[in-house]
PDB file of C-alpha atoms in Angstrom:
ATOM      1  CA  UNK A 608     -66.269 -20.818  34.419  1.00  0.00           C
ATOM      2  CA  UNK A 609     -64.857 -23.922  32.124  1.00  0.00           C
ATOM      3  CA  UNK A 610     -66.921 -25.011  29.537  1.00  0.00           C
ATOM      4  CA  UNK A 611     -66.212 -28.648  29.834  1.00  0.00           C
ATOM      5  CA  UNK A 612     -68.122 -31.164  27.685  1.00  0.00           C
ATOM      6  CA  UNK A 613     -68.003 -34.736  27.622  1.00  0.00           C
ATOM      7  CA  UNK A 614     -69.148 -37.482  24.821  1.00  0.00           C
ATOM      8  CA  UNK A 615     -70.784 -39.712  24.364  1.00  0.00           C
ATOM      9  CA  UNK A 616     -73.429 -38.832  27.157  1.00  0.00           C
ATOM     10  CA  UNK A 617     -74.332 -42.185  27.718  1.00  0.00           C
ATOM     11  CA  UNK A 618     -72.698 -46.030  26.730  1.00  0.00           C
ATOM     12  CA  UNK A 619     -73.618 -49.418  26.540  1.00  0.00           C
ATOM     13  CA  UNK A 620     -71.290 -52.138  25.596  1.00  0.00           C
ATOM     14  CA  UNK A 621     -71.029 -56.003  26.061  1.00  0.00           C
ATOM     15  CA  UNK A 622     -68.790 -57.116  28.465  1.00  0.00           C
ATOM     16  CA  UNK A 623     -65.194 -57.442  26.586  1.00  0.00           C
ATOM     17  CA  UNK A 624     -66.011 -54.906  25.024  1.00  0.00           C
ATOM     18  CA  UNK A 625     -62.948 -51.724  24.425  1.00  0.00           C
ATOM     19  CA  UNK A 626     -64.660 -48.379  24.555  1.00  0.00           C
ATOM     20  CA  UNK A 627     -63.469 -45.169  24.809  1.00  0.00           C
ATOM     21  CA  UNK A 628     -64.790 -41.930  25.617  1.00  0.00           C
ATOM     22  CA  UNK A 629     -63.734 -37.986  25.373  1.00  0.00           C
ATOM     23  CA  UNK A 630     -63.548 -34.818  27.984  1.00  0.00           C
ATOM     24  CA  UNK A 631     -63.612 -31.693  25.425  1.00  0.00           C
ATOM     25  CA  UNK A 632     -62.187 -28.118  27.538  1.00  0.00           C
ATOM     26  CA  UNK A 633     -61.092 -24.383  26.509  1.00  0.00           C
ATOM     27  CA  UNK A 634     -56.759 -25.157  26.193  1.00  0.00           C
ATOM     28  CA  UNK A 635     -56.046 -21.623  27.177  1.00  0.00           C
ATOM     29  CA  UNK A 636     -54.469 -21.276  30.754  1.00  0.00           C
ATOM     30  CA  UNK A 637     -54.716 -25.694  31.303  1.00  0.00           C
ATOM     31  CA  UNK A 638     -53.024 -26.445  34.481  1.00  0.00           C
ATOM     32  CA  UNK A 639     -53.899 -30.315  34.606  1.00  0.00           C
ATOM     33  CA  UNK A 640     -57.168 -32.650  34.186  1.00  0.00           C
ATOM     34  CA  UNK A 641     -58.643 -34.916  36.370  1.00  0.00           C
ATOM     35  CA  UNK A 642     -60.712 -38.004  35.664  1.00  0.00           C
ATOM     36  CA  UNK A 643     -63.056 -39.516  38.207  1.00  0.00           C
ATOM     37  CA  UNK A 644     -64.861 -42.668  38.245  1.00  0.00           C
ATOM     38  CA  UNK A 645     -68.025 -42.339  39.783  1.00  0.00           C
ATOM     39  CA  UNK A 646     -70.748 -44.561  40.786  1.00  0.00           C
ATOM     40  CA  UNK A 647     -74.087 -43.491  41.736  1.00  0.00           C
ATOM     41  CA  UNK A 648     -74.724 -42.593  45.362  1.00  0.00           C
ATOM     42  CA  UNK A 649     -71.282 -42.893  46.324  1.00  0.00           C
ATOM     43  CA  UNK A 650     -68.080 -40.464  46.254  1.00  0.00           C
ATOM     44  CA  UNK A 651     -66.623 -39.897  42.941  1.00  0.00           C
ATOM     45  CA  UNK A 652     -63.146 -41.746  43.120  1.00  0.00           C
ATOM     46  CA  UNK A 653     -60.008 -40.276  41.785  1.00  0.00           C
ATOM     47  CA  UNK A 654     -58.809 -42.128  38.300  1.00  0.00           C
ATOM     48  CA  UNK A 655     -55.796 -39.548  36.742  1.00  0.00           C
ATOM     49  CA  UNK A 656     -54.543 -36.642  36.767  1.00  0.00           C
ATOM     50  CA  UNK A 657     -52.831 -35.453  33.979  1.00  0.00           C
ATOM     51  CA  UNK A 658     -50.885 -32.046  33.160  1.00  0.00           C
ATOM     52  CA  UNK A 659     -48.273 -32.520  30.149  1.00  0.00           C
ATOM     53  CA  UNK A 660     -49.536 -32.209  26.728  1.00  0.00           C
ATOM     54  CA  UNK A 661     -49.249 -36.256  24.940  1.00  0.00           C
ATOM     55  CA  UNK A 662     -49.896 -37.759  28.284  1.00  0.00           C
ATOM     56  CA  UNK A 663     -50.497 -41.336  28.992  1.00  0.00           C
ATOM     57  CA  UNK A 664     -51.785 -42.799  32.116  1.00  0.00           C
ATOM     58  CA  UNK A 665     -52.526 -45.812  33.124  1.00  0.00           C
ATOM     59  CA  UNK A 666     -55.028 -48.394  35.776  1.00  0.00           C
ATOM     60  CA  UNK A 667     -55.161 -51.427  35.222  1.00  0.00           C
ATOM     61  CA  UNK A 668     -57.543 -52.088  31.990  1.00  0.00           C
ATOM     62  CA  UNK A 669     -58.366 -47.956  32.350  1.00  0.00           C
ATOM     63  CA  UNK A 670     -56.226 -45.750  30.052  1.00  0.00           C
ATOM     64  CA  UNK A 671     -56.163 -41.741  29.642  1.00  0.00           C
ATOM     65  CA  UNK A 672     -54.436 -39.447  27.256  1.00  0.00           C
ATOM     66  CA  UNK A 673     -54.193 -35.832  26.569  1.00  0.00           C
ATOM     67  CA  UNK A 674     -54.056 -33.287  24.350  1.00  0.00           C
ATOM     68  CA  UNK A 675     -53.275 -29.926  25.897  1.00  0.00           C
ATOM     69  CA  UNK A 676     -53.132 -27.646  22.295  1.00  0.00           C
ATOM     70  CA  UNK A 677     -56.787 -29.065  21.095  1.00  0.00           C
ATOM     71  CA  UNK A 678     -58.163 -29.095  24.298  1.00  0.00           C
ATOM     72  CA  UNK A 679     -59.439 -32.776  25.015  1.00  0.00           C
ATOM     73  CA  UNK A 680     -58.872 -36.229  26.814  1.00  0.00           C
ATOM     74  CA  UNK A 681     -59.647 -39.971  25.843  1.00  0.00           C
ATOM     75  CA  UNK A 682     -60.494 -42.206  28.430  1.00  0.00           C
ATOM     76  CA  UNK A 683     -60.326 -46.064  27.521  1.00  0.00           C
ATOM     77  CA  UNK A 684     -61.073 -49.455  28.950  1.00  0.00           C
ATOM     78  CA  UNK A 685     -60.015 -52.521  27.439  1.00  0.00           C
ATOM     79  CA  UNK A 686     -61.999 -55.532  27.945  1.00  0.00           C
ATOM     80  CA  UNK A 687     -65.313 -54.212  29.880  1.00  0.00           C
ATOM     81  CA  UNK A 688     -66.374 -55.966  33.007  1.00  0.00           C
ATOM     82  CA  UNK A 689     -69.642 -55.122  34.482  1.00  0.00           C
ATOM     83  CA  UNK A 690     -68.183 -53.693  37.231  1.00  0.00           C
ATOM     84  CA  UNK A 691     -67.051 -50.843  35.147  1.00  0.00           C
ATOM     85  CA  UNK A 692     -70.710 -49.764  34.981  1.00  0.00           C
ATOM     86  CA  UNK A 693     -70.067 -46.287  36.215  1.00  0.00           C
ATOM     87  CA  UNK A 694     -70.203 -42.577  35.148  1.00  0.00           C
ATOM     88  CA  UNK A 695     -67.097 -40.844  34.303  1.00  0.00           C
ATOM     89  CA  UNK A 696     -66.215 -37.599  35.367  1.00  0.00           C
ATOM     90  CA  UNK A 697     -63.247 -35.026  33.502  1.00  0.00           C
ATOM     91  CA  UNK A 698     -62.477 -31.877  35.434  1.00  0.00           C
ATOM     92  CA  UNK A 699     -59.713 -29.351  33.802  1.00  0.00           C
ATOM     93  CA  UNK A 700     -58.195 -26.756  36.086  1.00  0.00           C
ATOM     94  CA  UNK A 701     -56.650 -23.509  34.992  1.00  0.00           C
ATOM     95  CA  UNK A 702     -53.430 -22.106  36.001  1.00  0.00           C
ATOM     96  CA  UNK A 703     -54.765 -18.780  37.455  1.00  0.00           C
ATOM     97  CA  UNK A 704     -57.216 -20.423  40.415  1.00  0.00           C
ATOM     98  CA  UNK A 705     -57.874 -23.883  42.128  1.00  0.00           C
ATOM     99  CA  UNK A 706     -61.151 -23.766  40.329  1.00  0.00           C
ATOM    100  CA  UNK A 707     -62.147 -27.024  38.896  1.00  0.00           C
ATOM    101  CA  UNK A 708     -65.924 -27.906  37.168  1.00  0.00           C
ATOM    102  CA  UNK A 709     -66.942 -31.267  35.839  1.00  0.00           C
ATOM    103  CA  UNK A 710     -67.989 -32.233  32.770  1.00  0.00           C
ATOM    104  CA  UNK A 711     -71.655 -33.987  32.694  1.00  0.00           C
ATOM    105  CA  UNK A 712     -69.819 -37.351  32.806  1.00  0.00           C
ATOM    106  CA  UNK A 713     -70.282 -40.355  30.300  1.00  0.00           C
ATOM    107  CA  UNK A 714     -72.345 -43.186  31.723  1.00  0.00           C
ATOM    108  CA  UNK A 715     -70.881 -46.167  30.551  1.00  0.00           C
ATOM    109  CA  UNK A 716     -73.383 -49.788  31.424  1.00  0.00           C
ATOM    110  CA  UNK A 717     -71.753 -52.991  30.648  1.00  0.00           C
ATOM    111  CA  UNK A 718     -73.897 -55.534  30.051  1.00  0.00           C
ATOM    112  CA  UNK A 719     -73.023 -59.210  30.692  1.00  0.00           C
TER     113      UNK A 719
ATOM    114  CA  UNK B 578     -52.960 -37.254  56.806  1.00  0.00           C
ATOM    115  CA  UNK B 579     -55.787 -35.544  55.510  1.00  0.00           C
ATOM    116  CA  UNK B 580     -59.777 -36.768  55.979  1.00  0.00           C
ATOM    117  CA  UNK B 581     -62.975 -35.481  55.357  1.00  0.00           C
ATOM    118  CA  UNK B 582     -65.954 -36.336  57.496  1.00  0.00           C
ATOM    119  CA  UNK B 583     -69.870 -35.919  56.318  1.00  0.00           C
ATOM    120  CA  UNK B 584     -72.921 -36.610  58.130  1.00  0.00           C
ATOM    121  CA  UNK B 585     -75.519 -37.910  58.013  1.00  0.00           C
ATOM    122  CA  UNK B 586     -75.559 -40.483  55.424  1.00  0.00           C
ATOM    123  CA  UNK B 587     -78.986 -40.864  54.669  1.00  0.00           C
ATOM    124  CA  UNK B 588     -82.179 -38.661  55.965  1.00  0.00           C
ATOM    125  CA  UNK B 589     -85.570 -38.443  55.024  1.00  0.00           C
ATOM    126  CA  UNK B 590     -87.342 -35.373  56.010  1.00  0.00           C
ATOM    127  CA  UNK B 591     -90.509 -34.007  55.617  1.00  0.00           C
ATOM    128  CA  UNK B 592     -91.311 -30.768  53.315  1.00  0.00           C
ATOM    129  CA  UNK B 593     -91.088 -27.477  55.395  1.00  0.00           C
ATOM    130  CA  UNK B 594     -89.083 -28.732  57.763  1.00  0.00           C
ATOM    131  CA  UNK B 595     -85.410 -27.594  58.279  1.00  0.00           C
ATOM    132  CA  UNK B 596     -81.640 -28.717  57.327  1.00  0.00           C
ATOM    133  CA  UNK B 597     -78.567 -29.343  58.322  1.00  0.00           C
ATOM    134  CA  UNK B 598     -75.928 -31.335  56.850  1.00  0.00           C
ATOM    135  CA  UNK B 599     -72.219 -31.325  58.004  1.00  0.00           C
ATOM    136  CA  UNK B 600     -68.734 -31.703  56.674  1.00  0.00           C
ATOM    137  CA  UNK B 601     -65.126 -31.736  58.403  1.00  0.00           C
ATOM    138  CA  UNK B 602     -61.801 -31.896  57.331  1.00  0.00           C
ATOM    139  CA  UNK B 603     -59.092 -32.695  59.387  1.00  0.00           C
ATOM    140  CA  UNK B 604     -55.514 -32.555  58.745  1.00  0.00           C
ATOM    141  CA  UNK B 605     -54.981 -29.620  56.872  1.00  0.00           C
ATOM    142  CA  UNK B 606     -55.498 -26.084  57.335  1.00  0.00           C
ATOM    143  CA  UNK B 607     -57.490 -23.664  55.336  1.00  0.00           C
ATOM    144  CA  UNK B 608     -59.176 -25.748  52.454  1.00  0.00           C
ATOM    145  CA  UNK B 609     -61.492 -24.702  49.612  1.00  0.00           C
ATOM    146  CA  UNK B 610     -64.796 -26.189  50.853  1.00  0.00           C
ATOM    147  CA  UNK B 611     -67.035 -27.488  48.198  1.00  0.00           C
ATOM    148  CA  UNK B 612     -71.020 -28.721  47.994  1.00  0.00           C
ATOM    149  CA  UNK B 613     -72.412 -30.854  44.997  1.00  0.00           C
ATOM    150  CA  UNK B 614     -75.452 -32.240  44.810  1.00  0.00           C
ATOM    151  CA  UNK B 615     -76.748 -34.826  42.597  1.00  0.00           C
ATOM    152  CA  UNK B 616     -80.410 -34.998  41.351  1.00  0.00           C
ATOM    153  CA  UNK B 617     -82.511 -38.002  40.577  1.00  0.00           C
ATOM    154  CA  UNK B 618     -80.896 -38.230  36.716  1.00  0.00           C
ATOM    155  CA  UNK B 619     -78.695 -35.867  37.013  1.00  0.00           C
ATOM    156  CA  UNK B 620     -74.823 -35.323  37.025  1.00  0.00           C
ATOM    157  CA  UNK B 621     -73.197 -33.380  39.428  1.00  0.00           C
ATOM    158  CA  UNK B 622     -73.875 -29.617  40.491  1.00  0.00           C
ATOM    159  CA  UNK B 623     -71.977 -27.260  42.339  1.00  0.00           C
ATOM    160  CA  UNK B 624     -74.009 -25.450  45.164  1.00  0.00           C
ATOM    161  CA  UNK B 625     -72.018 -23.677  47.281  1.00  0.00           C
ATOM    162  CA  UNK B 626     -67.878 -23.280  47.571  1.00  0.00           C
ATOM    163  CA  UNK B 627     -65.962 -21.295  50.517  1.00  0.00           C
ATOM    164  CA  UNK B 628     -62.168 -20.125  50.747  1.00  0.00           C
ATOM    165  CA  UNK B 629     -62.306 -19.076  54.212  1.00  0.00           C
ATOM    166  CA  UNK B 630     -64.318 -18.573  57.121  1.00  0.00           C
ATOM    167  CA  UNK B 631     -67.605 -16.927  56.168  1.00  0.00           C
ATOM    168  CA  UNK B 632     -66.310 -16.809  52.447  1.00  0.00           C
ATOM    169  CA  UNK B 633     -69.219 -18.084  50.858  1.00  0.00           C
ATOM    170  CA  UNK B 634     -70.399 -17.883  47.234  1.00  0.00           C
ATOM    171  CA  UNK B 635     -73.465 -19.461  45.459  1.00  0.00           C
ATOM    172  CA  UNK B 636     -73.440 -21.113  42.170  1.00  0.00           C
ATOM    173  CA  UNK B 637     -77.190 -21.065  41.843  1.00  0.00           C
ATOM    174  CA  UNK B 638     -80.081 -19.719  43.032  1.00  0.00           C
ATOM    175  CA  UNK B 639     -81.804 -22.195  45.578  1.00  0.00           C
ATOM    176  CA  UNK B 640     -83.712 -23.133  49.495  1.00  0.00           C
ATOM    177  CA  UNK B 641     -80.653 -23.921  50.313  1.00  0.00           C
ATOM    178  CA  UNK B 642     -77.714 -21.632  52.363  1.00  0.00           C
ATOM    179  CA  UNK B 643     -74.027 -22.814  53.188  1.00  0.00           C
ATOM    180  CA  UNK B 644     -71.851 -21.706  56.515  1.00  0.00           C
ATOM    181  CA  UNK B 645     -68.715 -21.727  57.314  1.00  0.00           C
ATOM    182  CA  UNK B 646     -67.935 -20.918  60.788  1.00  0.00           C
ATOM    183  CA  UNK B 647     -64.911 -22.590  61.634  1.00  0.00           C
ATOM    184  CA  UNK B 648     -62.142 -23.223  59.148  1.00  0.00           C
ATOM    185  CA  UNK B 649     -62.384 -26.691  58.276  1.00  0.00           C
ATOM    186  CA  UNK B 650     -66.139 -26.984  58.644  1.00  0.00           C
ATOM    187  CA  UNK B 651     -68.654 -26.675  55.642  1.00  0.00           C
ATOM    188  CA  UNK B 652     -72.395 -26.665  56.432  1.00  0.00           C
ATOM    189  CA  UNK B 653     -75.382 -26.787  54.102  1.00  0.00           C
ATOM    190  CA  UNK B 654     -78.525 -25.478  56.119  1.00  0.00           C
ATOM    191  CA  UNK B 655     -82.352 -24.974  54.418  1.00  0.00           C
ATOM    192  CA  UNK B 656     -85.400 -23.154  56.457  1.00  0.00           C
ATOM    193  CA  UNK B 657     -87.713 -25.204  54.816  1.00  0.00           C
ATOM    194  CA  UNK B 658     -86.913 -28.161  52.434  1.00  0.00           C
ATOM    195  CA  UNK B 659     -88.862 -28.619  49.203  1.00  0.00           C
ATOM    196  CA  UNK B 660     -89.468 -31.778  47.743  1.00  0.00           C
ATOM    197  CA  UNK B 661     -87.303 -30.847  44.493  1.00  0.00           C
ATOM    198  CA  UNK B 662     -84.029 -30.811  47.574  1.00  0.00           C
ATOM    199  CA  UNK B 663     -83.758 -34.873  47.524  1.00  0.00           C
ATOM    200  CA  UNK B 664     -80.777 -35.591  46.173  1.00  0.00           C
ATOM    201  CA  UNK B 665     -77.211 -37.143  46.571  1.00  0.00           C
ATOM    202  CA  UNK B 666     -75.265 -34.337  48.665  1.00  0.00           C
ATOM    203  CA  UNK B 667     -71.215 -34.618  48.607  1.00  0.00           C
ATOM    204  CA  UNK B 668     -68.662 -32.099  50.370  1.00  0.00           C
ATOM    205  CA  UNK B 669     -65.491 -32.242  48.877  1.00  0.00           C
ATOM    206  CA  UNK B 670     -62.421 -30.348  49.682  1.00  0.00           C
ATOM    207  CA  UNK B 671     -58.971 -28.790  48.173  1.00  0.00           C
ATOM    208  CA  UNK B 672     -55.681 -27.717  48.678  1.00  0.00           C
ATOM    209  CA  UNK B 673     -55.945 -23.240  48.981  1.00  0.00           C
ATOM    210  CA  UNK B 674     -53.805 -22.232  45.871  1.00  0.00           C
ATOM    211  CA  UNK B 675     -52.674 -23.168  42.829  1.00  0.00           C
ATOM    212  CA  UNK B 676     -51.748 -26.718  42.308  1.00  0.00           C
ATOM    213  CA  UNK B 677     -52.933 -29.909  40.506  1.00  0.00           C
ATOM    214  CA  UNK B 678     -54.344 -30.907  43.331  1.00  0.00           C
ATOM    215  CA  UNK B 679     -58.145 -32.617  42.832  1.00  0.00           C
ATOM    216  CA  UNK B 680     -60.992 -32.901  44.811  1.00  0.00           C
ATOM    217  CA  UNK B 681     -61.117 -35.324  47.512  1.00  0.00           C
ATOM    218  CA  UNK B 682     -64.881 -36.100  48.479  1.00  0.00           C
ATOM    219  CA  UNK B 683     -66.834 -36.632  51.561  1.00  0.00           C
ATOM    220  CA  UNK B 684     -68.537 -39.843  51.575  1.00  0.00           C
ATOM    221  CA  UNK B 685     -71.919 -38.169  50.941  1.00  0.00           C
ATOM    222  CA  UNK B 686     -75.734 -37.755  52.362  1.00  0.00           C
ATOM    223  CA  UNK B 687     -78.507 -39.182  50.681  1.00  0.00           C
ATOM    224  CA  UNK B 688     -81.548 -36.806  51.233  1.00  0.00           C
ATOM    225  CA  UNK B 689     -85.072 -37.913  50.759  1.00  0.00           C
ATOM    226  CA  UNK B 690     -87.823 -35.091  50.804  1.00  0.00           C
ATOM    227  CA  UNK B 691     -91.258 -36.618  51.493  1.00  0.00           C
TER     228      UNK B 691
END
């Protein structure tokens, strides 16, 4: 089982506000990470995926990178709207199964 | 192309009574079959995943049982609901094997227990 962990567990920001957030996993065996974006009652909607250590991806005002030798991922967004208000999901996968876990998620709230 | 179907969307049910909630996918051939639920609060927990027909295994003790009798469908059955089942249920699938493939989800049952 991955121990995934995610921080902060909960955010709050002002709309325009940049924020970022991080997806903590074991590095031994990583395959890839996904990030979701996931709002509350509804399906969790795919963000990245991301497999190469130094990764960048990018969506818009929603940015990921990753670090495959440390074990984490940064999430940003640049200029907040409200209808980022979401929680967001990491999910490593290791090379030896198709097993993927989340993390708890961040809940991010932007505030207008 | 690939799709996943869930139903019902919503249902309220009364405690003791039974379950059934359904999940398809069509357009591919032997998926891993996933169900999450999400409590009141909560984040997201794994119940129940399946690589093949009648290949079930349990993440956590619970009312609640999962089938799969045909290939591409996923059910999540109860005997007798508790009130501490409401939740947000989602079925998600994957490619079998290794691959960076991610989850694609169903687009979930809201379950009220009253």
């Amino acid at each position: 089982i991955l121990n995934v962990e995610q921080s902060p567990q909960s955010l709050h920001v002002q709309e325009g506000d940049s924020t970022n957030f991080t997806c903590s996993f074991p590095s031994s065996n990583f395959y890839a990470l996904h990030w979701y974006r996931w709002e509350t009652a509804k399906s969790p909607e795919a963000l990245f995926v991301m497999t190469l250590n130094g990764d960048e991806k990018k969506k818009g005002r929603i940015s990921a990178t990753l670090n495959t030798k440390e074990g984490y991922s940064y999430l940003y967004i640049k200029g907040s709207q409200p209808e980022d208000s979401a929680t967001y999901l990491c999910a490593p996968k290791k090379n030896n199964n198709n097993d993927m876990r989340f993390g708890a998620g961040t809940r991010l709230t932007v505030k207008p | 192309s690939q799709t996943i179907h869930q139903w019902p969307a919503t249902l309220v049910q009364p405690v003791g009574s039974p379950l059934s909630l359904e999940c398809t996918v069509e357009g591919t051939s032997n998926p891993n079959l996933y169900w999450y639920r999400q409590a009141a609060g909560r984040g997201l927990q794994l119940l129940f995943y399946s690589i093949g027909i009648d290949q079930i295994s349990s993440e956590v003790p619970q009312n609640l049982s999962a089938s799969r009798p045909q290939d591409r469908q996923f059910i999540l059955s109860s005997k007798k609901l508790l009130l501490s089942d409401s939740g947000f249920y989602l079925c998600a699938w994957i490619p079998a094997g290794t691959g960076i493939y991610g989850y694609t989800f169903g687009s979930g049952t809201r379950l009220t227990v009253v």
